Coordinates of C-alpha atoms and ligand atoms in Angstrom, one line a residue:
X227 CA 14.6 -21.0 26.1
X228 CA 12.2 -21.0 29.1
X229 CA 10.7 -24.5 30.0
X230 CA 6.9 -24.6 30.1
X231 CA 4.1 -26.8 31.1
X232 CA 2.4 -29.2 28.6
X233 CA 0.3 -27.3 26.1
X234 CA -1.7 -28.2 23.1
X235 CA -0.2 -27.1 19.8
X236 CA -3.1 -24.6 19.3
X237 CA -2.3 -23.2 22.8
X238 CA 1.3 -22.8 21.8
X239 CA 0.2 -20.9 18.7
X240 CA -1.9 -18.5 20.8
X241 CA 0.8 -18.1 23.5
X242 CA 3.5 -17.4 20.8
X243 CA 1.3 -14.8 19.2
X244 CA 0.8 -13.1 22.5
X245 CA 4.5 -13.1 23.1
X246 CA 5.1 -11.5 19.7
X247 CA 2.9 -8.6 20.9
X248 CA 0.0 -9.5 18.7
X249 CA -3.3 -7.9 19.8
X250 CA -5.6 -8.6 16.8
X251 CA -6.1 -11.4 14.3
X252 CA -8.2 -11.2 11.2
X253 CA -9.6 -14.5 10.2
X254 CA -12.2 -17.0 9.3
X255 CA -12.6 -20.5 10.8
X256 CA -13.0 -23.9 9.3
X257 CA -12.4 -27.6 10.1
X258 CA -8.6 -27.7 9.9
X259 CA -8.1 -24.7 12.1
X260 CA -10.8 -25.4 14.6
X261 CA -8.4 -26.4 17.4
X262 CA -6.8 -23.0 17.1
X263 CA -10.2 -21.3 17.3
X264 CA -11.1 -23.4 20.3
X265 CA -7.8 -22.3 22.0
X266 CA -8.7 -18.6 21.4
X267 CA -11.3 -19.0 24.2
X268 CA -8.4 -19.1 26.7
X269 CA -6.7 -16.1 25.1
X270 CA -9.2 -13.2 25.2
X271 CA -6.3 -10.8 24.8
X272 CA -6.1 -11.9 21.2
X273 CA -8.9 -9.9 19.6
X274 CA -10.3 -11.8 16.6
X275 CA -12.1 -9.9 13.8
X276 CA -14.3 -12.3 11.8
X277 CA -14.2 -11.2 8.2
X278 CA -16.7 -12.5 5.6
X279 CA -14.0 -13.7 3.1
X280 CA -10.5 -14.7 3.8
X281 CA -9.1 -12.4 1.1
X282 CA -10.4 -9.6 3.4
X283 CA -8.5 -11.0 6.3
X284 CA -5.2 -10.7 4.5
X285 CA -5.9 -7.2 3.2
X286 CA -7.0 -6.1 6.7
X287 CA -3.8 -7.5 8.2
X288 CA -1.9 -5.6 5.6
X289 CA -3.7 -2.3 6.3
X290 CA -3.3 -2.8 10.1
X291 CA 0.4 -3.4 9.6
X292 CA 0.9 -0.3 7.4
X293 CA -0.4 2.1 10.0
X294 CA 0.9 0.4 13.2
X295 CA 4.3 -0.8 12.0
X296 CA 3.4 -4.1 13.6
X297 CA 3.2 -7.5 11.9
X298 CA -0.3 -8.1 10.6
X299 CA -1.8 -11.5 11.3
X300 CA -4.4 -13.4 9.4
X301 CA -5.8 -16.9 9.9
X302 CA -7.7 -19.3 7.6
X303 CA -8.6 -22.9 7.4
X304 CA -7.1 -25.4 4.9
X305 CA -8.0 -25.6 1.2
X306 CA -10.3 -22.8 0.0
X307 CA -9.7 -20.8 3.2
X308 CA -5.9 -20.8 2.5
X309 CA -6.2 -20.2 -1.2
X310 CA -8.6 -17.2 -0.6
X311 CA -5.7 -15.6 1.4
X312 CA -3.3 -15.7 -1.5
X313 CA -4.2 -12.4 -3.2
X314 CA -3.7 -10.5 0.1
X315 CA -0.5 -12.3 0.9
X316 CA 0.9 -11.5 -2.6
X317 CA -0.1 -7.9 -2.1
X318 CA 1.9 -7.8 1.1
X319 CA 4.9 -9.3 -0.7
X320 CA 4.7 -6.8 -3.5
X321 CA 4.4 -3.8 -1.1
X322 CA 6.9 -5.0 1.5
X323 CA 4.3 -5.4 4.4
X324 CA 5.3 -7.6 7.3
X325 CA 2.6 -10.3 7.7
X326 CA 2.2 -13.7 9.3
X327 CA -0.5 -15.9 7.7
X328 CA -1.6 -19.0 9.6
X329 CA -3.4 -21.8 7.9
X330 CA -4.9 -25.0 9.2
X331 CA -4.0 -28.1 7.3
X332 CA -5.4 -31.7 7.1
X333 CA -4.1 -34.1 9.7
X334 CA -0.6 -35.5 9.1
X335 CA -1.8 -39.0 8.2
X336 CA -4.0 -37.5 5.4
X337 CA -1.3 -35.4 3.8
X338 CA -0.8 -36.3 0.2
X339 CA -4.1 -38.2 -0.1
X340 CA -6.1 -35.5 -1.7
X341 CA -8.1 -35.4 1.5
X342 CA -11.1 -33.1 1.9
X343 CA -9.9 -29.5 1.7
X344 CA -6.3 -30.6 1.4
X345 CA -4.2 -28.1 -0.5
X346 CA -0.5 -27.7 -0.7
X347 CA -0.6 -24.1 0.4
X348 CA 3.2 -24.0 1.1
X349 CA 3.9 -24.7 -2.5
X350 CA 1.4 -22.2 -3.6
X351 CA 2.8 -19.6 -1.2
X352 CA 6.4 -20.3 -2.1
X353 CA 6.5 -17.5 -4.7
X354 CA 4.4 -15.0 -2.8
X355 CA 5.9 -15.1 0.7
X356 CA 9.4 -14.6 2.1
X357 CA 9.1 -18.1 3.6
X358 CA 6.4 -20.8 4.1
X359 CA 6.6 -23.4 6.8
X360 CA 4.5 -26.5 7.5
X361 CA 4.9 -27.5 11.1
X362 CA 4.9 -31.3 11.5
X363 CA 5.7 -31.4 15.2
X364 CA 4.0 -29.4 17.9
X365 CA 7.4 -29.0 19.7
X366 CA 8.5 -26.9 16.7
X367 CA 5.5 -24.5 16.7
X368 CA 7.0 -21.9 19.1
X369 CA 10.3 -21.6 17.4
X370 CA 8.7 -21.6 13.9
X371 CA 6.4 -18.8 14.9
X372 CA 9.3 -16.9 16.3
X373 CA 11.2 -17.4 13.1
X374 CA 8.2 -16.3 11.0
X375 CA 7.9 -13.0 12.9
X376 CA 11.6 -12.4 12.6
X377 CA 11.7 -13.1 8.8
X378 CA 8.5 -11.0 8.2
X379 CA 10.2 -8.0 9.7
X380 CA 13.9 -8.3 8.8
X381 CA 15.4 -6.6 5.8
X382 CA 12.7 -5.9 3.2
X383 CA 9.6 -6.8 5.1
X384 CA 7.0 -9.2 3.7
X385 CA 4.7 -12.1 4.4
X386 CA 5.4 -15.5 5.9
X387 CA 3.0 -18.4 6.0
X388 CA 2.7 -21.1 8.7
X389 CA 0.7 -24.2 7.8
X390 CA -0.3 -26.3 10.8
X391 CA -2.0 -29.8 10.4
X392 CA -5.0 -30.2 12.5
X393 CA -3.6 -32.9 14.7
X394 CA -0.5 -30.9 15.4
X395 CA -2.8 -28.2 16.8
X396 CA -4.3 -30.9 19.1
X397 CA -1.2 -32.7 20.3
X398 CA 0.1 -32.0 23.8
X399 CA 3.8 -31.2 24.2
X400 CA 6.3 -29.6 26.6
X401 CA 6.4 -26.1 25.2
X402 CA 9.5 -24.0 25.1
X403 CA 9.3 -20.5 24.0
X404 CA 12.3 -18.7 22.5
X405 CA 13.0 -15.2 23.7
X406 CA 11.3 -12.6 21.5
X407 CA 14.0 -10.2 20.3
X408 CA 13.1 -7.2 18.3
X409 CA 14.7 -7.2 14.8
X410 CA 17.6 -4.8 15.1
X411 CA 17.9 -1.9 12.7
X412 CA 20.8 -2.7 10.5
X413 CA 24.0 -0.7 11.3
X414 CA 25.4 1.5 8.5
X415 CA 28.3 -0.7 7.3
X416 CA 31.8 0.6 6.5
X417 CA 31.1 -0.2 2.9
X418 CA 27.9 1.8 2.9
X419 CA 29.8 4.8 4.4
X420 CA 32.3 4.7 1.6
X421 CA 29.4 4.6 -0.9
X422 CA 27.7 7.5 0.8
X423 CA 30.9 9.6 0.4
X424 CA 30.8 8.9 -3.3
X425 CA 27.1 9.7 -3.3
X426 CA 27.7 13.0 -1.6
X427 CA 30.3 13.9 -4.1
X428 CA 27.9 13.3 -7.0
X429 CA 25.1 15.2 -5.2
X430 CA 27.4 18.2 -4.6
X431 CA 28.5 18.3 -8.2
X432 CA 25.1 17.7 -9.7
X433 CA 23.4 20.5 -11.6
X434 CA 20.0 18.9 -12.2
X435 CA 19.4 16.5 -9.3
X436 CA 16.2 14.9 -8.0
X437 CA 15.4 12.6 -5.1
X438 CA 12.9 9.8 -5.8
X439 CA 11.5 8.6 -2.5
X440 CA 9.7 5.3 -2.0
X441 CA 7.9 3.2 0.5
X442 CA 11.2 2.3 2.2
X443 CA 11.3 5.8 3.6
X444 CA 8.0 5.2 5.3
X445 CA 8.8 1.7 6.6
X446 CA 12.2 2.9 8.0
X447 CA 10.6 5.9 9.6
X448 CA 13.0 8.2 7.7
X449 CA 10.7 11.1 7.0
X450 CA 12.7 13.6 9.1
X451 CA 15.9 12.5 7.6
X452 CA 14.6 12.8 4.1
X453 CA 13.4 16.3 4.9
X454 CA 16.8 17.2 6.3
X455 CA 18.5 15.9 3.2
X456 CA 16.1 17.8 0.9
X457 CA 16.5 21.0 2.8
X458 CA 20.2 20.7 3.3
X459 CA 20.9 20.0 -0.4
X460 CA 18.0 22.0 -1.9
X461 CA 17.1 19.0 -4.0
X462 CA 13.4 18.6 -5.0
X463 CA 11.7 15.4 -3.8
X464 CA 9.5 13.2 -6.1
X465 CA 7.7 10.2 -4.6
X466 CA 6.5 6.9 -5.9
X467 CA 2.8 6.0 -5.4
X468 CA 3.7 4.2 -2.1
X469 CA 6.2 6.9 -1.2
X470 CA 3.4 9.4 -0.8
X471 CA 3.4 10.7 2.8
X472 CA 7.1 10.2 3.1
X473 CA 7.6 13.9 2.3
X474 CA 4.9 16.5 3.0
X475 CA 2.8 17.3 0.0
X476 CA 2.8 21.1 0.7
X477 CA 6.5 21.5 1.1
X478 CA 8.2 23.9 -1.4
X479 CA 10.5 21.1 -2.5
X480 CA 7.7 18.6 -3.0
X481 CA 7.0 17.6 -6.6
X482 CA 4.4 14.9 -5.9
X483 CA 4.3 11.6 -7.6
X484 CA 6.1 10.4 -10.8
X485 CA 5.4 7.6 -13.2
X486 CA 2.5 6.4 -15.3
X487 CA 0.1 8.9 -13.9
X488 CA 2.6 11.1 -12.1
X489 CA 2.8 14.8 -12.4
X490 CA 4.0 16.0 -15.8
X491 CA 6.7 18.2 -14.2
X492 CA 8.0 15.3 -12.2
X493 CA 8.3 13.0 -15.2
X494 CA 10.0 15.6 -17.3
X495 CA 12.3 16.6 -14.4
X496 CA 13.4 13.0 -14.0
X497 CA 13.9 12.7 -17.8
X498 CA 16.0 15.9 -17.8
X499 CA 17.9 15.2 -14.5
X500 CA 21.6 14.6 -14.3
X501 CA 21.4 12.8 -11.0
X502 CA 18.8 10.6 -9.4
X503 CA 19.0 9.6 -5.7
X504 CA 16.5 6.8 -5.3
X505 CA 15.7 6.1 -1.7
X506 CA 13.7 3.0 -0.6
X507 CA 12.2 2.4 -4.0
X508 CA 12.5 -0.1 -6.8
X509 CA 12.6 1.7 -10.1
X510 CA 9.6 -0.4 -11.1
X511 CA 8.0 -0.2 -14.5
X512 CA 5.2 2.1 -13.4
X513 CA 7.9 4.6 -12.3
X514 CA 10.4 4.3 -15.1
X515 CA 8.2 3.9 -18.2
X516 CA 10.2 2.5 -21.0
X517 CA 13.3 1.4 -19.1
X518 CA 15.8 1.8 -22.0
X519 CA 15.1 5.5 -22.2
X520 CA 14.6 6.2 -18.5
X521 CA 16.4 9.3 -17.4
X522 CA 19.0 9.2 -20.2
X523 CA 21.2 11.9 -18.8
X524 CA 21.2 10.8 -15.1
X525 CA 23.7 9.0 -13.0
X526 CA 21.9 7.0 -10.4
X527 CA 22.5 6.5 -6.7
X528 CA 20.3 3.8 -5.3
X529 CA 19.7 3.3 -1.6
X530 CA 17.7 0.2 -0.6
X531 CA 17.7 -2.3 2.2
X532 CA 17.3 -5.2 -0.3
X533 CA 20.5 -5.6 -2.3
X534 CA 18.6 -7.7 -4.9
X535 CA 16.6 -4.6 -5.9
X536 CA 19.7 -2.6 -6.7
X537 CA 20.7 -2.6 -10.4
X538 CA 17.7 -4.9 -11.1
X539 CA 15.8 -2.5 -13.4
X540 CA 18.1 0.4 -14.1
X541 CA 21.9 0.7 -14.2
X542 CA 23.1 2.1 -10.9
X543 CA 26.4 4.0 -10.4
X544 CA 26.4 4.2 -6.6
X545 CA 24.6 1.3 -4.9
X546 CA 24.1 1.8 -1.2
X547 CA 22.6 -1.1 0.8
X548 CA 21.1 -0.3 4.1
X549 CA 18.2 1.1 6.1
X550 CA 17.0 4.5 4.7
X551 CA 17.0 6.2 8.1
X552 CA 20.6 5.4 9.0
X553 CA 21.9 6.0 5.5
X554 CA 20.2 9.4 5.2
X555 CA 21.4 10.4 8.7
X556 CA 24.9 9.8 7.6
X557 CA 24.5 11.4 4.2
X558 CA 23.0 14.7 5.4
X559 CA 26.2 16.2 6.9
X560 CA 28.2 15.3 3.8
X561 CA 26.1 17.3 1.3
X562 CA 26.5 21.0 0.7
X563 CA 23.7 23.4 0.2
X564 CA 24.1 24.2 -3.4
X565 CA 21.9 26.8 -5.1
X566 CA 20.8 25.6 -8.5
X567 CA 18.7 28.5 -9.8
X568 CA 18.5 27.4 -13.4
X569 CA 17.2 23.9 -12.4
X570 CA 14.7 25.3 -10.0
X571 CA 13.5 27.8 -12.6
X572 CA 13.2 25.0 -15.1
X573 CA 10.9 23.1 -12.7
X574 CA 8.9 26.2 -11.9
X575 CA 8.4 26.8 -15.6
X576 CA 7.2 23.2 -16.1
X577 CA 4.7 23.6 -13.2
X578 CA 3.4 26.9 -14.6
X579 CA 3.1 25.8 -18.2
X580 CA 2.0 22.2 -17.7
X581 CA -0.7 22.0 -15.0
X582 CA -1.2 18.4 -14.1
X583 CA -4.1 18.6 -11.7
X584 CA -6.8 19.2 -14.2
X585 CA -10.6 18.9 -13.9
X586 CA -12.7 18.9 -17.1
X587 CA -15.1 21.7 -17.5
X588 CA -18.5 19.9 -17.5
X589 CA -22.0 20.0 -16.0
X590 CA -21.5 16.5 -14.8
X591 CA -20.0 15.8 -11.4
X592 CA -16.3 15.1 -11.9
X593 CA -14.4 12.5 -9.9
X594 CA -11.5 14.9 -9.4
X595 CA -14.0 17.4 -7.9
X596 CA -15.0 14.8 -5.3
X597 CA -11.5 13.8 -4.5
X598 CA -10.1 17.3 -4.3
X599 CA -12.9 18.2 -1.9
X600 CA -11.8 15.3 0.2
X601 CA -8.6 17.2 0.6
X602 CA -10.5 19.8 2.7
X603 CA -11.6 17.1 5.1
X604 CA -8.1 15.6 5.1
X605 CA -6.4 18.8 5.9
X606 CA -8.8 19.5 8.8
X607 CA -7.9 16.3 10.6
X608 CA -4.2 15.5 10.3
X609 CA -4.7 12.0 11.7
X610 CA -6.8 10.9 8.7
X611 CA -5.8 7.9 6.7
X612 CA -7.1 7.5 3.1
X613 CA -7.3 3.9 1.7
X614 CA -7.9 3.4 -2.0
X615 CA -8.9 0.6 -4.4
X616 CA -7.2 0.3 -7.8
X617 CA -8.0 2.2 -10.9
X618 CA -8.7 5.8 -11.9
X619 CA -9.9 6.8 -8.5
X620 CA -6.7 5.6 -7.0
X621 CA -4.6 7.7 -9.3
X622 CA -6.8 10.8 -8.7
X623 CA -6.4 10.3 -5.0
X624 CA -2.6 10.1 -5.3
X625 CA -2.6 13.2 -7.5
X626 CA -5.1 15.5 -5.8
X627 CA -4.7 14.8 -2.1
X628 CA -1.8 16.2 -0.1
X629 CA -0.4 13.7 2.3
X630 CA 1.8 14.7 5.2
X631 CA 2.3 11.6 7.3
X632 CA 3.7 8.2 6.7
X633 CA 0.4 6.5 7.6
X634 CA -1.9 8.9 5.7
X635 CA -2.2 7.0 2.4
X636 CA -2.7 3.2 2.0
X637 CA -3.0 1.6 -1.4
X638 CA -2.2 -1.6 -3.2
X639 CA 0.7 -0.5 -5.3
X640 CA 2.8 -3.4 -6.5
X641 CA 0.0 -5.9 -7.0
X642 CA -2.7 -3.4 -7.7
X643 CA -5.4 -5.6 -6.2
X644 CA -8.9 -4.3 -6.8
X645 CA -11.0 -5.1 -3.7
X646 CA -8.2 -4.0 -1.4
X647 CA -9.9 -0.8 -0.2
X648 CA -12.6 -1.8 2.2
X649 CA -10.9 -4.7 4.0
X650 CA -7.6 -2.8 4.2
X651 CA -9.5 0.2 5.7
X652 CA -10.9 -2.2 8.3
X653 CA -7.4 -3.1 9.3
X654 CA -6.3 0.6 9.4
X655 CA -9.3 1.5 11.6
X656 CA -8.6 -1.4 14.0
X657 CA -5.0 -0.2 14.1
X658 CA -5.9 3.5 14.7
X659 CA -9.2 3.3 16.6
X660 CA -9.6 7.0 17.2
X661 CA -8.5 8.3 13.8
X662 CA -10.7 9.1 10.8
X663 CA -10.4 6.6 8.0
X664 CA -11.7 7.3 4.5
X665 CA -12.0 4.7 1.8
X666 CA -11.9 6.0 -1.8
X667 CA -13.4 3.1 -3.9
X668 CA -14.3 2.5 -7.5
X669 CA -17.6 0.8 -8.2
X670 CA -15.8 -2.1 -9.8
X671 CA -13.4 -2.9 -7.0
X672 CA -15.9 -2.2 -4.3
X673 CA -18.1 -4.9 -5.7
X674 CA -15.3 -7.4 -5.2
X675 CA -15.2 -7.1 -1.4
X676 CA -18.3 -5.2 -0.4
X677 CA -19.4 -8.1 1.8
X678 CA -17.1 -6.6 4.4
X679 CA -19.7 -3.8 5.0
X680 CA -21.2 -6.1 7.5
X681 CA -17.9 -6.6 9.2
X682 CA -17.4 -2.8 9.7
X683 CA -21.0 -2.6 10.8
X684 CA -20.8 -5.5 13.4
X685 CA -17.3 -4.5 14.6
X686 CA -18.4 -0.8 14.8
X687 CA -15.5 0.4 12.7
X688 CA -16.5 3.9 11.7
X689 CA -14.9 4.0 8.2
X690 CA -16.2 6.5 5.8
X691 CA -16.5 5.3 2.2
X692 CA -16.4 7.6 -0.8
X693 CA -17.6 5.4 -3.6
X694 CA -16.7 6.9 -7.0
X695 CA -19.4 5.4 -9.2
X696 CA -18.6 6.0 -12.8
X697 CA -20.6 2.9 -13.8
X698 CA -17.6 1.2 -15.3
X699 CA -14.1 -0.3 -14.8
X700 CA -12.9 3.2 -15.5
X701 CA -9.2 2.6 -15.9
X702 CA -9.8 -0.3 -18.3
X703 CA -12.4 1.8 -20.2
X704 CA -9.8 4.5 -20.5
X705 CA -7.3 2.1 -22.1
X706 CA -9.9 0.7 -24.4
X707 CA -10.8 4.2 -25.5
X708 CA -7.2 5.3 -26.0
X709 CA -5.5 2.2 -27.2
X710 CA -8.2 -0.2 -28.5
X711 CA -10.0 2.3 -30.8
X712 CA -12.8 2.9 -28.3
X713 CA -13.9 -0.8 -28.4
X714 CA -15.4 -0.8 -24.9
X715 CA -15.7 -4.5 -24.1
X716 CA -16.9 -5.8 -20.7
X717 CA -16.2 -2.6 -18.8
X718 CA -19.7 -1.6 -17.8
X719 CA -20.3 -2.9 -14.3
X720 CA -23.8 -1.9 -13.2
X721 CA -23.9 -2.4 -9.5
X722 CA -26.8 -2.9 -7.2
X723 CA -28.5 0.1 -5.5
X724 CA -25.5 0.9 -3.3
X725 CA -27.6 2.9 -0.9
X726 CA -30.1 0.1 -0.2
X727 CA -27.2 -2.4 -0.1
X728 CA -25.2 -0.4 2.4
X729 CA -28.4 0.0 4.6
X730 CA -29.1 -3.7 4.3
X731 CA -25.6 -4.2 5.8
X732 CA -26.3 -1.7 8.6
X733 CA -24.3 1.1 7.1
X734 CA -25.8 4.5 6.6
X735 CA -25.5 5.9 3.1
X736 CA -26.4 8.8 0.8
X737 CA -26.1 9.4 -3.0
X738 CA -24.6 12.6 -4.4
X739 CA -24.9 13.7 -8.0
X740 CA -24.3 17.4 -7.8
X741 CA -21.1 19.3 -7.0
X742 CA -22.7 21.5 -4.3
X743 CA -23.7 18.5 -2.3
X744 CA -20.2 16.9 -2.2
X745 CA -18.8 18.7 0.9
X746 CA -22.0 18.7 2.9
X747 CA -22.2 14.9 2.3
X748 CA -18.6 14.5 3.5
X749 CA -19.4 16.6 6.6
X750 CA -22.4 14.4 7.3
X751 CA -20.3 11.3 7.0
X752 CA -17.7 12.8 9.3
X753 CA -20.3 13.7 11.9
X754 CA -21.9 10.3 11.8
X755 CA -21.1 8.0 14.6
X756 CA -20.3 4.8 12.7
X757 CA -19.5 3.7 9.2
X758 CA -21.0 5.7 6.4
X759 CA -21.1 5.4 2.6
X760 CA -21.4 8.2 0.1
X761 CA -22.1 7.1 -3.5
X762 CA -20.8 9.9 -5.8
X763 CA -22.4 9.4 -9.2
X764 CA -19.7 10.9 -11.5
X765 CA -19.0 11.5 -15.2
X766 CA -18.3 8.1 -16.8
X767 CA -16.1 9.5 -19.6
X768 CA -13.4 11.3 -17.6
X769 CA -9.8 10.1 -18.1
X770 CA -6.8 10.2 -15.9
X771 CA -4.0 12.5 -17.0
X772 CA -1.1 13.0 -17.1
X773 CA -0.4 9.5 -18.6
X774 CA 2.7 7.8 -19.9
X775 CA 1.4 5.8 -22.8
X776 CA 1.9 2.0 -22.6
X777 CA 5.5 1.3 -23.7
X778 CA 6.3 5.0 -23.7
X779 CA 9.1 6.9 -21.9
X780 CA 8.6 9.5 -19.2
X781 CA 9.4 12.1 -21.9
X782 CA 6.3 11.0 -23.8
X783 CA 4.0 11.9 -20.9
X784 CA 0.6 12.9 -22.2
X785 CA -1.2 15.9 -20.8
X786 CA -4.9 16.3 -20.5
X787 CA -5.8 17.1 -24.2
X788 CA -8.1 19.9 -23.1
X789 CA -5.3 21.6 -21.3
X790 CA -2.8 20.9 -24.1
X791 CA -5.0 22.6 -26.5
X792 CA -5.8 25.5 -24.1
X793 CA -9.4 24.4 -23.6
X794 CA -9.1 23.3 -20.0
X795 CA -11.0 24.6 -17.0
Ligands
LIG820 C1 -8.4 -8.1 -8.9 C2 -8.1 -7.3 -10.1 N1 -8.7 -7.6 -11.3 C3 -8.5 -6.8 -12.4 C4 -7.7 -5.7 -12.3 C5 -7.4 -4.9 -13.6 N2 -8.0 -3.5 -13.4 C6 -7.2 -2.5 -13.0 S1 -8.0 -1.1 -12.8 C7 -9.5 -1.8 -13.2 C8 -10.8 -1.0 -13.2 C9 -11.1 -0.6 -11.8 O1 -12.5 -0.2 -11.8 P1 -13.1 0.5 -10.6 O2 -12.8 -0.2 -9.4 O3 -14.5 0.8 -10.9 O4 -12.3 1.9 -10.5 P2 -12.1 3.1 -11.6 O5 -11.0 2.8 -12.5 O6 -13.4 3.2 -12.3 O7 -11.9 4.3 -10.7 C10 -9.3 -3.2 -13.5 C11 -10.3 -4.1 -13.9 C12 -7.1 -5.4 -11.1 N3 -6.3 -4.4 -10.9 N4 -7.4 -6.2 -10.0

């Protein structure tokens, strides 16, 4: 501890953030956090991005963290400011994103009096953070902030909330700042080494093995190690939604995504496999389908940094706790290169006979056409990051785009929060100022946070927005059509004139209705110096396939009926 001069609580907060290496904060002021905002005058190194709704601050901090690997920071006032952060905080918890959320609170003497804008945010946050602290003494601020940053990053990363009463921010105290120590990467333990030997034995004996790679591979920076394992063992790699980018899409061993809207061949391969090596993933319900019938012939090796995830959803034969990078580094030399011609042929046959990337033959502009055209743009600039909302467009983006880097795809996976797209893209763009950032949005989700158009405009964040306007809550409409006898209820979401709206916010925009205009519009957006929106008016009846029906097993994966009956394009 290094003794310091007397500082106000709010100054200690700023000083601590600087010491943690924070460069940018996404936030929105209000009465209970005003002392902190006042202190920001003295800390110009802390860039503050003023969002237009606190939910956007949390999503932006999330997006920023996912592409920089740093802790994302968001700030709000007490009461409604704090509760508005909650969706974004929960999203970070679900997707293992390190975040520190700072909220103002009413003064200590008013606590528990139902004071104006008083809200027990620590209780609310208890279930959606790794930890939530209320700091009652300014002398505890520096150590609490240090602890929060440590907790956010250690083990399975996630969000931490710090609630600071207004008068604590104002009180002067002798500040002592703990030394900032980077969270060490956990060593591979002796126990894990024993498990890896067992894992290697199973891998070497397996006849029909698959690797399922998740977000943990990205957070641990284990892309190279995963590649080494796949190539050394000859085992195909399937990814979860958030695992996309952990293994290059174009690689011969890449099988794309599995799960509810995964590739048909991936789902069937998992169903038929005799060994699954799950790395940095959770076997969540979107991945497994009906859990009782998940991969009935497979033995499961599960590597994860969070021991509570192992054996939680599926029975695991070899649990290996640790950081993916270190575990894979140690595993690679233990596995033999084993040719499995029958298995690889089975997969090739599946790919040939069951095309999963289907586009309906129609005169109307198809959403998949738009998204697959974006692939051209993406391949041209390898630094591009694509950020999606939630719904059909998200699934088509995951299916049709080929991601090659860990920071090339950002999406709300675990929480599936519509409205994530634009604010998260702001954070991505702030984190990667020179890199192209594309948003793929649905017209429903976009209407949830489109007020942030003004933030991208004012902050000069040159994000490009591909708005897939199918006039409806497409994914919900699809479910109503397929599983509620076509009773479409409350799924039509007519929006405003998106072009006029974008322009009103200072964002240039064009509307595209024809296939031949798709690529030229994207080129125009790319060349434009600043944010740009393209509204693609697409067929409102198109469904996402493949699809595991609700309650179904991976083996029940439905193909596009047009393809299944031989009528596909
Ligand atoms: C905040 C929130 N509310 C509701 C849902 C449920 N939901 C999932 S997908 C979806 C429809 C999304 O519509 P849109 O953004 O237009 O995308 P599309 O499916 O049409 O591509 C809804 C309502 C959700 N995921 N998030």
